[in-house]
Coordinates of C-alpha atoms (C1' of nucleotides) in Angstrom, one line a residue:
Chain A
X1 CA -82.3 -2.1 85.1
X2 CA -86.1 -2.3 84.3
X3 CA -87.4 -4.4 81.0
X4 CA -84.6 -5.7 79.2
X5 CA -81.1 -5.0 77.5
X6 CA -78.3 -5.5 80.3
X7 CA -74.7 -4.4 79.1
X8 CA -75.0 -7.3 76.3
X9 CA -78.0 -9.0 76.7
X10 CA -77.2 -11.0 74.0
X11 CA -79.7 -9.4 71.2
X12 CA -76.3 -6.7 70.4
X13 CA -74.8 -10.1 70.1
X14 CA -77.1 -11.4 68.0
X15 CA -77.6 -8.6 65.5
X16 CA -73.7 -8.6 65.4
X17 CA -73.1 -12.0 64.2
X18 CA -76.4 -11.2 61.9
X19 CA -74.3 -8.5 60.6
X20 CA -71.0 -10.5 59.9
X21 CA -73.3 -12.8 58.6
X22 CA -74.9 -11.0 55.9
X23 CA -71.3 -9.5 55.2
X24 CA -69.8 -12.4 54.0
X25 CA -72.6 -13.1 51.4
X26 CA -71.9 -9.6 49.9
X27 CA -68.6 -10.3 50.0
X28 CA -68.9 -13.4 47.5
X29 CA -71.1 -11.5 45.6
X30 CA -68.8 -9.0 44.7
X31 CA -65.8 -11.0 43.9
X32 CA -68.2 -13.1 41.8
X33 CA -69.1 -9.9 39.9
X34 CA -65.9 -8.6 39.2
X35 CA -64.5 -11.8 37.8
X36 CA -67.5 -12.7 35.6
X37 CA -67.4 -9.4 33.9
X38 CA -64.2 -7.7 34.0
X39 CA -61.9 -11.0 32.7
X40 CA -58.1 -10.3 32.8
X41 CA -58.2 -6.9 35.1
X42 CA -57.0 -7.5 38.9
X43 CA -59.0 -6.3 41.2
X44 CA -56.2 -3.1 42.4
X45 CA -57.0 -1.7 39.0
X46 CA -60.9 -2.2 38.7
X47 CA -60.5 0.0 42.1
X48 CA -59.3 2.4 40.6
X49 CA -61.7 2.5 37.8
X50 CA -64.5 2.6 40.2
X51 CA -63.2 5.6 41.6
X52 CA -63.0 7.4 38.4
X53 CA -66.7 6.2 37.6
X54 CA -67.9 7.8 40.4
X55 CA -66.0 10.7 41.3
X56 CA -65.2 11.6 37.6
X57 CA -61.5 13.0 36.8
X58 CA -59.0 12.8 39.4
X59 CA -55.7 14.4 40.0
X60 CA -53.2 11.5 41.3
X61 CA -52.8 12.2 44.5
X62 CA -56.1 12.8 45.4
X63 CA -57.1 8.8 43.5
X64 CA -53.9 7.8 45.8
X65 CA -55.7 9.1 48.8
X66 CA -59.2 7.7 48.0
X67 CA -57.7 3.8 47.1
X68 CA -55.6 4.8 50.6
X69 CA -52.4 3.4 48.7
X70 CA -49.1 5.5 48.1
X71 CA -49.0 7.9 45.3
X72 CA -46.3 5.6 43.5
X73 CA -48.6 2.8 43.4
X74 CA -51.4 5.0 42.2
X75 CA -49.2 5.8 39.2
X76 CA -47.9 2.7 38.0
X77 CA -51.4 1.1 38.3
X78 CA -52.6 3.9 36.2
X79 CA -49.6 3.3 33.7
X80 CA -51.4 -0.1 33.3
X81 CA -54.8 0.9 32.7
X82 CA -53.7 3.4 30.4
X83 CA -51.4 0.7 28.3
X84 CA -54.6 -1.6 28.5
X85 CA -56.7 1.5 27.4
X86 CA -59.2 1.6 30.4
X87 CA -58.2 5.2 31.5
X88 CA -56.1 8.2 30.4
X89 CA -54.0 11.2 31.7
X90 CA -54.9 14.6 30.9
X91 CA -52.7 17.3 30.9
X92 CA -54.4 19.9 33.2
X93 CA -54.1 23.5 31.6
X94 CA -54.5 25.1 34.8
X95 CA -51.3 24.1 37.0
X96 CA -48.7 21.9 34.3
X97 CA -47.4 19.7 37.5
X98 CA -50.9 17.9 38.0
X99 CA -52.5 15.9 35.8
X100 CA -55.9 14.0 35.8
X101 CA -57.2 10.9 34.9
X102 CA -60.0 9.7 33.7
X103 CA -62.5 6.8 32.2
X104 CA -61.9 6.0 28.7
X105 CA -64.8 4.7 27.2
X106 CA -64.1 1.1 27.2
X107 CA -63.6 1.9 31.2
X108 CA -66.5 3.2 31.7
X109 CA -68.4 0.5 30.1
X110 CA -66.5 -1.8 32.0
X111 CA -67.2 -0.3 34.9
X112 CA -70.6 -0.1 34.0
X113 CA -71.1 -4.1 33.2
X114 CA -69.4 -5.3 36.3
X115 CA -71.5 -2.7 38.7
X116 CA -74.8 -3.7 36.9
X117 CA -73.8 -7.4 37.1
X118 CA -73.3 -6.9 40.9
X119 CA -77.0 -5.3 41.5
X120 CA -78.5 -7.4 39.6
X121 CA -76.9 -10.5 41.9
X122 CA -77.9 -8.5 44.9
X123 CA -81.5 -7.8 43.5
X124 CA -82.0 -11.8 42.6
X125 CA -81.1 -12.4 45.8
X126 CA -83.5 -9.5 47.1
X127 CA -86.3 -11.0 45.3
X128 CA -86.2 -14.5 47.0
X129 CA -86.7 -12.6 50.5
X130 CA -90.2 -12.8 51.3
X131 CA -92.3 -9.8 51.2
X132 CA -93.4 -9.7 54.5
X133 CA -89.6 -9.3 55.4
X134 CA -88.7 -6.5 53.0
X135 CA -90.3 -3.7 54.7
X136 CA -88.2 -4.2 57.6
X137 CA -85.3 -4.6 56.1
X138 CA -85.1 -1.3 54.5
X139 CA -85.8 0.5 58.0
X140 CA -83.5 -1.7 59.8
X141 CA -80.3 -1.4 57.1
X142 CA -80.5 2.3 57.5
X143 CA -80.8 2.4 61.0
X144 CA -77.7 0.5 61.1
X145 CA -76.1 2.2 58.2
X146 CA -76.7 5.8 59.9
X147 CA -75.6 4.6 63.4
X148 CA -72.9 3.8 62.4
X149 CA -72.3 7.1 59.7
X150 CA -70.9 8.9 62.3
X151 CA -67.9 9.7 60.5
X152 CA -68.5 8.8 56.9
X153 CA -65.3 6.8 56.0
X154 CA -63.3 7.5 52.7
X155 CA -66.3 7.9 50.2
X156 CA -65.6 6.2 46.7
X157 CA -64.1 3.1 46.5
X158 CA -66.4 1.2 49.0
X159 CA -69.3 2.4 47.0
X160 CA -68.8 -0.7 44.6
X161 CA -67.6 -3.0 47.3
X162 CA -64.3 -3.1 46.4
X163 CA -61.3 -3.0 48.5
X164 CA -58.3 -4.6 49.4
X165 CA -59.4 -6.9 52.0
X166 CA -62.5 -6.5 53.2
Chain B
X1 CA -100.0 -11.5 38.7
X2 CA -102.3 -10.0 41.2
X3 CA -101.9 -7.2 44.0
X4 CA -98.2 -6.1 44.0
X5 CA -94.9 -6.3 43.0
X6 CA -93.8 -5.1 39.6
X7 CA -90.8 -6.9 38.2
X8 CA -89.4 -4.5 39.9
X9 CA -91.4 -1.4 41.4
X10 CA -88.7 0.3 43.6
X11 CA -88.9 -1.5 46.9
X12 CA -86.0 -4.1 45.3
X13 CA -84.1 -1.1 44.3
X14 CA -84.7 0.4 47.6
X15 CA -83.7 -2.2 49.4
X16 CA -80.2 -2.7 47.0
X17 CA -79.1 0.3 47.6
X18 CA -79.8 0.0 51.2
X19 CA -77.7 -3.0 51.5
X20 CA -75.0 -1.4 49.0
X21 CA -74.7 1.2 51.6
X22 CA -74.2 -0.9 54.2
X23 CA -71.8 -3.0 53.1
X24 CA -69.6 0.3 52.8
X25 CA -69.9 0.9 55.9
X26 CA -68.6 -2.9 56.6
X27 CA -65.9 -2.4 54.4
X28 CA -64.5 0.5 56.5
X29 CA -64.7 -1.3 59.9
X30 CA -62.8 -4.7 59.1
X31 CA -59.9 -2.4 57.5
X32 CA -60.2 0.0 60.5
X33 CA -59.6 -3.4 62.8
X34 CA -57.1 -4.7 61.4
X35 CA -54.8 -1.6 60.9
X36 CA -55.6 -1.1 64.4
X37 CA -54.3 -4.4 66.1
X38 CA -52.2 -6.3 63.5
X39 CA -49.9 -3.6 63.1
X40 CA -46.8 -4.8 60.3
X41 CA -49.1 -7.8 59.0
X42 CA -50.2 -7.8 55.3
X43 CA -53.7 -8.3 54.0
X44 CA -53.5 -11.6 52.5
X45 CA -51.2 -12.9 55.3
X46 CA -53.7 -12.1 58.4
X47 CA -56.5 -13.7 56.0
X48 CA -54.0 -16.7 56.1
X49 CA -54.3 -16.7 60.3
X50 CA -58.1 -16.1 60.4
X51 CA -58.9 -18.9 58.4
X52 CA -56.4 -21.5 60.6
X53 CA -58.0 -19.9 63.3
X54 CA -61.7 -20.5 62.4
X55 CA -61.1 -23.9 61.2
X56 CA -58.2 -25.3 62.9
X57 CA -54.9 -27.3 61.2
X58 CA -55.1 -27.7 57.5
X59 CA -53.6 -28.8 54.4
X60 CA -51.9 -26.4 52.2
X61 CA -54.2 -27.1 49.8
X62 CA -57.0 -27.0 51.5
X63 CA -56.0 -23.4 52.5
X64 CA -55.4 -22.3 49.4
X65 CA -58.5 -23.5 48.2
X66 CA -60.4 -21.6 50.8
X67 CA -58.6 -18.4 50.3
X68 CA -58.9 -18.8 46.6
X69 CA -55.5 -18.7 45.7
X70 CA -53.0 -20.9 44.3
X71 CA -51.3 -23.4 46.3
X72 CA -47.9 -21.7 45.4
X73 CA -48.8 -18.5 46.7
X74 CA -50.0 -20.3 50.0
X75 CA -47.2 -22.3 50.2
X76 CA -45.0 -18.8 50.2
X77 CA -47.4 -17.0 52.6
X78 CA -47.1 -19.7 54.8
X79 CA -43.4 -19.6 54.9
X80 CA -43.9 -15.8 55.3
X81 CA -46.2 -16.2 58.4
X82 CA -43.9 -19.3 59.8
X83 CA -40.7 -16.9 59.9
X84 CA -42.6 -14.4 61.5
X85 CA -43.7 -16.6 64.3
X86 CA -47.3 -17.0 64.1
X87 CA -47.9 -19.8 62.3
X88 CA -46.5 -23.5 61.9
X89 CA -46.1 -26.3 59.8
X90 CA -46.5 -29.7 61.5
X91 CA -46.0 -33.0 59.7
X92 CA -48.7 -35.3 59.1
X93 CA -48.2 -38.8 60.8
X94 CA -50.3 -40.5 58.6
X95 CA -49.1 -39.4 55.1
X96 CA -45.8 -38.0 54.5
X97 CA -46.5 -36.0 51.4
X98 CA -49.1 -33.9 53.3
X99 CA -48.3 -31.3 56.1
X100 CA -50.7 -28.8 58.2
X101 CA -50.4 -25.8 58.7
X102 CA -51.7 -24.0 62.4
X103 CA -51.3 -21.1 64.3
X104 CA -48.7 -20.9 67.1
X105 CA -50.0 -19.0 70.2
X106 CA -48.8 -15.5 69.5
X107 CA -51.0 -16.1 65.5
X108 CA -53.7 -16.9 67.9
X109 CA -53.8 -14.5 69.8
X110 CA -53.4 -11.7 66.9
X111 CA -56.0 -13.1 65.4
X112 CA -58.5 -12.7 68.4
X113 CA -57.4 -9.3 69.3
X114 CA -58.4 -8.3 66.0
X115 CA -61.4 -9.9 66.2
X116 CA -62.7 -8.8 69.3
X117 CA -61.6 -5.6 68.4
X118 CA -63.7 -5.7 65.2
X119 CA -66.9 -7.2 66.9
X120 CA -66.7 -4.4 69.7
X121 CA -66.9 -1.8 66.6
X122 CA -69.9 -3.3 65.3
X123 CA -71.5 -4.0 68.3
X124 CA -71.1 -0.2 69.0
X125 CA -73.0 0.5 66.0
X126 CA -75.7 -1.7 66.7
X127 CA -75.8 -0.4 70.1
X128 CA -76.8 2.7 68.8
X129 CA -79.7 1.5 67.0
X130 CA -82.9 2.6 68.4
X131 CA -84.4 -0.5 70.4
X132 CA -87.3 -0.4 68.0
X133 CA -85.1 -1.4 65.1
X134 CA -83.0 -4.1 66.4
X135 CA -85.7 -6.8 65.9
X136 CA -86.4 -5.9 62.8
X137 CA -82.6 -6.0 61.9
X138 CA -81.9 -9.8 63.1
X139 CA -85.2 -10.6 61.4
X140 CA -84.2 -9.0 57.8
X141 CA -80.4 -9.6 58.1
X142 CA -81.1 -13.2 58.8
X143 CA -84.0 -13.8 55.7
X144 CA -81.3 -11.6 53.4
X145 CA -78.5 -14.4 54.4
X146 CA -81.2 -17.5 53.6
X147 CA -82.2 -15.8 50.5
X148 CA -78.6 -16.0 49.5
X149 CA -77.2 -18.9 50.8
X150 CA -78.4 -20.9 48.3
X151 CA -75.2 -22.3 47.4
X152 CA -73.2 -21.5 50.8
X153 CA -70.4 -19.6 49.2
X154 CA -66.4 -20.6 50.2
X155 CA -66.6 -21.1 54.2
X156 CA -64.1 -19.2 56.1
X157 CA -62.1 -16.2 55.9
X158 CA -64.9 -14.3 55.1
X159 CA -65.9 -15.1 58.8
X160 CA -63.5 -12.5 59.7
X161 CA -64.7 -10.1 56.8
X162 CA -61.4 -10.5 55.3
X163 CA -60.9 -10.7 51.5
X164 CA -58.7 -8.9 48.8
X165 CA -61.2 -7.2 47.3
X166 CA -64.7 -7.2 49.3
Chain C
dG1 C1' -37.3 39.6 39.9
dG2 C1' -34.5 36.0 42.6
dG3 C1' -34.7 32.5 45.5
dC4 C1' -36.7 29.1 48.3
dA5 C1' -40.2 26.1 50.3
dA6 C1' -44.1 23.3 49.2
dG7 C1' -46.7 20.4 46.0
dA8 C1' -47.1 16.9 42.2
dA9 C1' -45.9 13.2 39.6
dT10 C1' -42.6 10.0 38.6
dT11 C1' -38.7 6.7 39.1
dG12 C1' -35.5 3.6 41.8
dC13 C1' -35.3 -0.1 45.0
dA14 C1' -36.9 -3.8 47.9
dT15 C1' -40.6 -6.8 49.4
dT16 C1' -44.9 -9.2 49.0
dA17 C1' -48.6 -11.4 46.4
dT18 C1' -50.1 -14.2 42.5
dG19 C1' -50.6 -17.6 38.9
dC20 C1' -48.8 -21.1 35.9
dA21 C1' -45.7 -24.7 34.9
dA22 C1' -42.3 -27.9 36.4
dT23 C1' -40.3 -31.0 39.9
dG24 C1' -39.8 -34.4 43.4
dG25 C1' -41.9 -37.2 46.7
dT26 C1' -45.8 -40.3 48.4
dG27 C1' -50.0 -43.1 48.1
dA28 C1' -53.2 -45.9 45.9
dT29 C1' -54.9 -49.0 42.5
dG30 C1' -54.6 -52.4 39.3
Chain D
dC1 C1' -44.4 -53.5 40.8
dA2 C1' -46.0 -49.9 37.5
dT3 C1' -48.6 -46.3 36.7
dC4 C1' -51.4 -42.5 37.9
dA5 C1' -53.1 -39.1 41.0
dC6 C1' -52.1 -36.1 44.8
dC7 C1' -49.3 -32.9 47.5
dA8 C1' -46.0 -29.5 48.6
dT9 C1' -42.5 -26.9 46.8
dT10 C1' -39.6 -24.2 43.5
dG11 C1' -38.7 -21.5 39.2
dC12 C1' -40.2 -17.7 36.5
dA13 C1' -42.8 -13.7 35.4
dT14 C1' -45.9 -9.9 36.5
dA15 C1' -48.5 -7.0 39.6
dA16 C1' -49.0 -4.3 44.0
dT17 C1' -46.9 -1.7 47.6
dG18 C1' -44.3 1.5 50.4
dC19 C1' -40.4 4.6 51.1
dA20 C1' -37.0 7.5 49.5
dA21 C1' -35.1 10.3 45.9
dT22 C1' -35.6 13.2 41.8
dT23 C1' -37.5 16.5 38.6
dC24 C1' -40.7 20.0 37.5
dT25 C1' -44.0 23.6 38.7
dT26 C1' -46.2 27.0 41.8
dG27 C1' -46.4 30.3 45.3
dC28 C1' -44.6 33.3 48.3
dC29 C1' -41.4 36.3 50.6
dC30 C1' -37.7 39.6 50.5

DNA sequence: GGGCAAGAATTGCATTATGCAATGGTGATG
DNA sequence: CATCACCATTGCATAATGCAATTCTTGCCC
């Protein structure tokens, strides 16, 4: 060994509790953001919402897949959305045994509030870091957030924060 | 105002964005651990075990209150988790209408396999940072966590990562 | 074209997760 | 000791889930 870093000198160590760290303050924040905004919705369903939002129209199975639930549970949680008028199938001219689903406006906008509502927490909280800090952080989040990219994990969901567990 | 800093000029965008993506990437690890090692456990039942684990005996209320459930649905996962052998309810000596609840050996033992096995997926992230970034992370993670801590959020099972939602 | 396998959505069934509202027991305070 | 607050539990209703049919629809092969 010459300078430093043994096996686990202890700085891995330390950037990994740093991480876990920081991951349970996002974690508040997005619970905190779903239930000031989106009132009576659970949070199964906003899931599926967000998945819409940002992968646009979706045949079931494929909104099954991305949530990484069963293709029953998809359907009855869209059966919900669509009573409580946040989504909507669509027949799919093309091949009569899919069908799509999509945002209805009121979804979107919900969508919309509770995703703004959550950057603007993150961004308050960005604000109080001092400046001399920021610079780094940038640099250091996507060094860890491309080390660890090797495979990208199922895309959508995660991109509001929201999944079953964490 | 005088050199920098807009209300918001980018680098607070920048460094959102940078900590929304990261947080994905969080997401997928803490589900990837526990499908790995807790096998037929729910969600919401191994949350139940980390938080006994991280802070010892307690109340069913005071476990439901840190989860952020009802007391109901505590008292029914506990019974869950007491059937299955990895949790137990012990009376309280000193006031007969409370009992704790604490993990047996075997809920231990789950609960630090899946642990370990999540903290050895991060630390292979970090471990492929490039040296020159790892100081930079502790530094930034660690005035991102001050910067929101101002009220420290519910304590503990988001010290596992674990949460219904994130 | 007829028939058959694969794909897609749905429905049936069982279990878990949740919240709200009693209920029954226990402690504490006056 | 009488009442009020606290604690765990149970009853009831709804949502979330997975697995196993079931029903259409497509594609493909002969």
């Amino acid at each position: 060994m010459s300078e430093e870093i043994p096996p686990n000198g202890g700085e891995v160590d330390a950037i990994t509790e740093a991480v876990l760290t920081a991951s349970r303050l996002l974690v508040g924040v997005s619970a905190k953001s779903v239930a000031a905004v989106a009132g009576p919705i659970t949070l199964p369903q906003f899931r599926l919402l967000v998945a819409l939002g940002s992968r646009g129209p979706l045949k079931l199975v494929s909104l099954a897949e991305m949530l990484g639930v069963n293709p029953s549970t998809a359907t009855r949680t869209v059966d919900r959305l669509v009573t409580a008028g946040w989504a909507q199938r669509n027949s799919n001219p093309d091949s009569r045994r899919e069908i799509t689903v999509s945002l209805t406006d009121a979804g979107r906008d919900l969508v919309d509030r509770v995703t703004e509502y959550r950057r603007s927490e993150i961004s308050a909280i960005v604000e109080r870091i001092p400046h001399e800090d920021r610079a780094g952080l940038v640099r250091a989040l996507q060094a860890f957030t491309e080390a660890g990219e090797e495979p990208p994990p199922r895309a959508s969901p995660y991109d509001a924060g929201l999944t079953e567990w964490q």
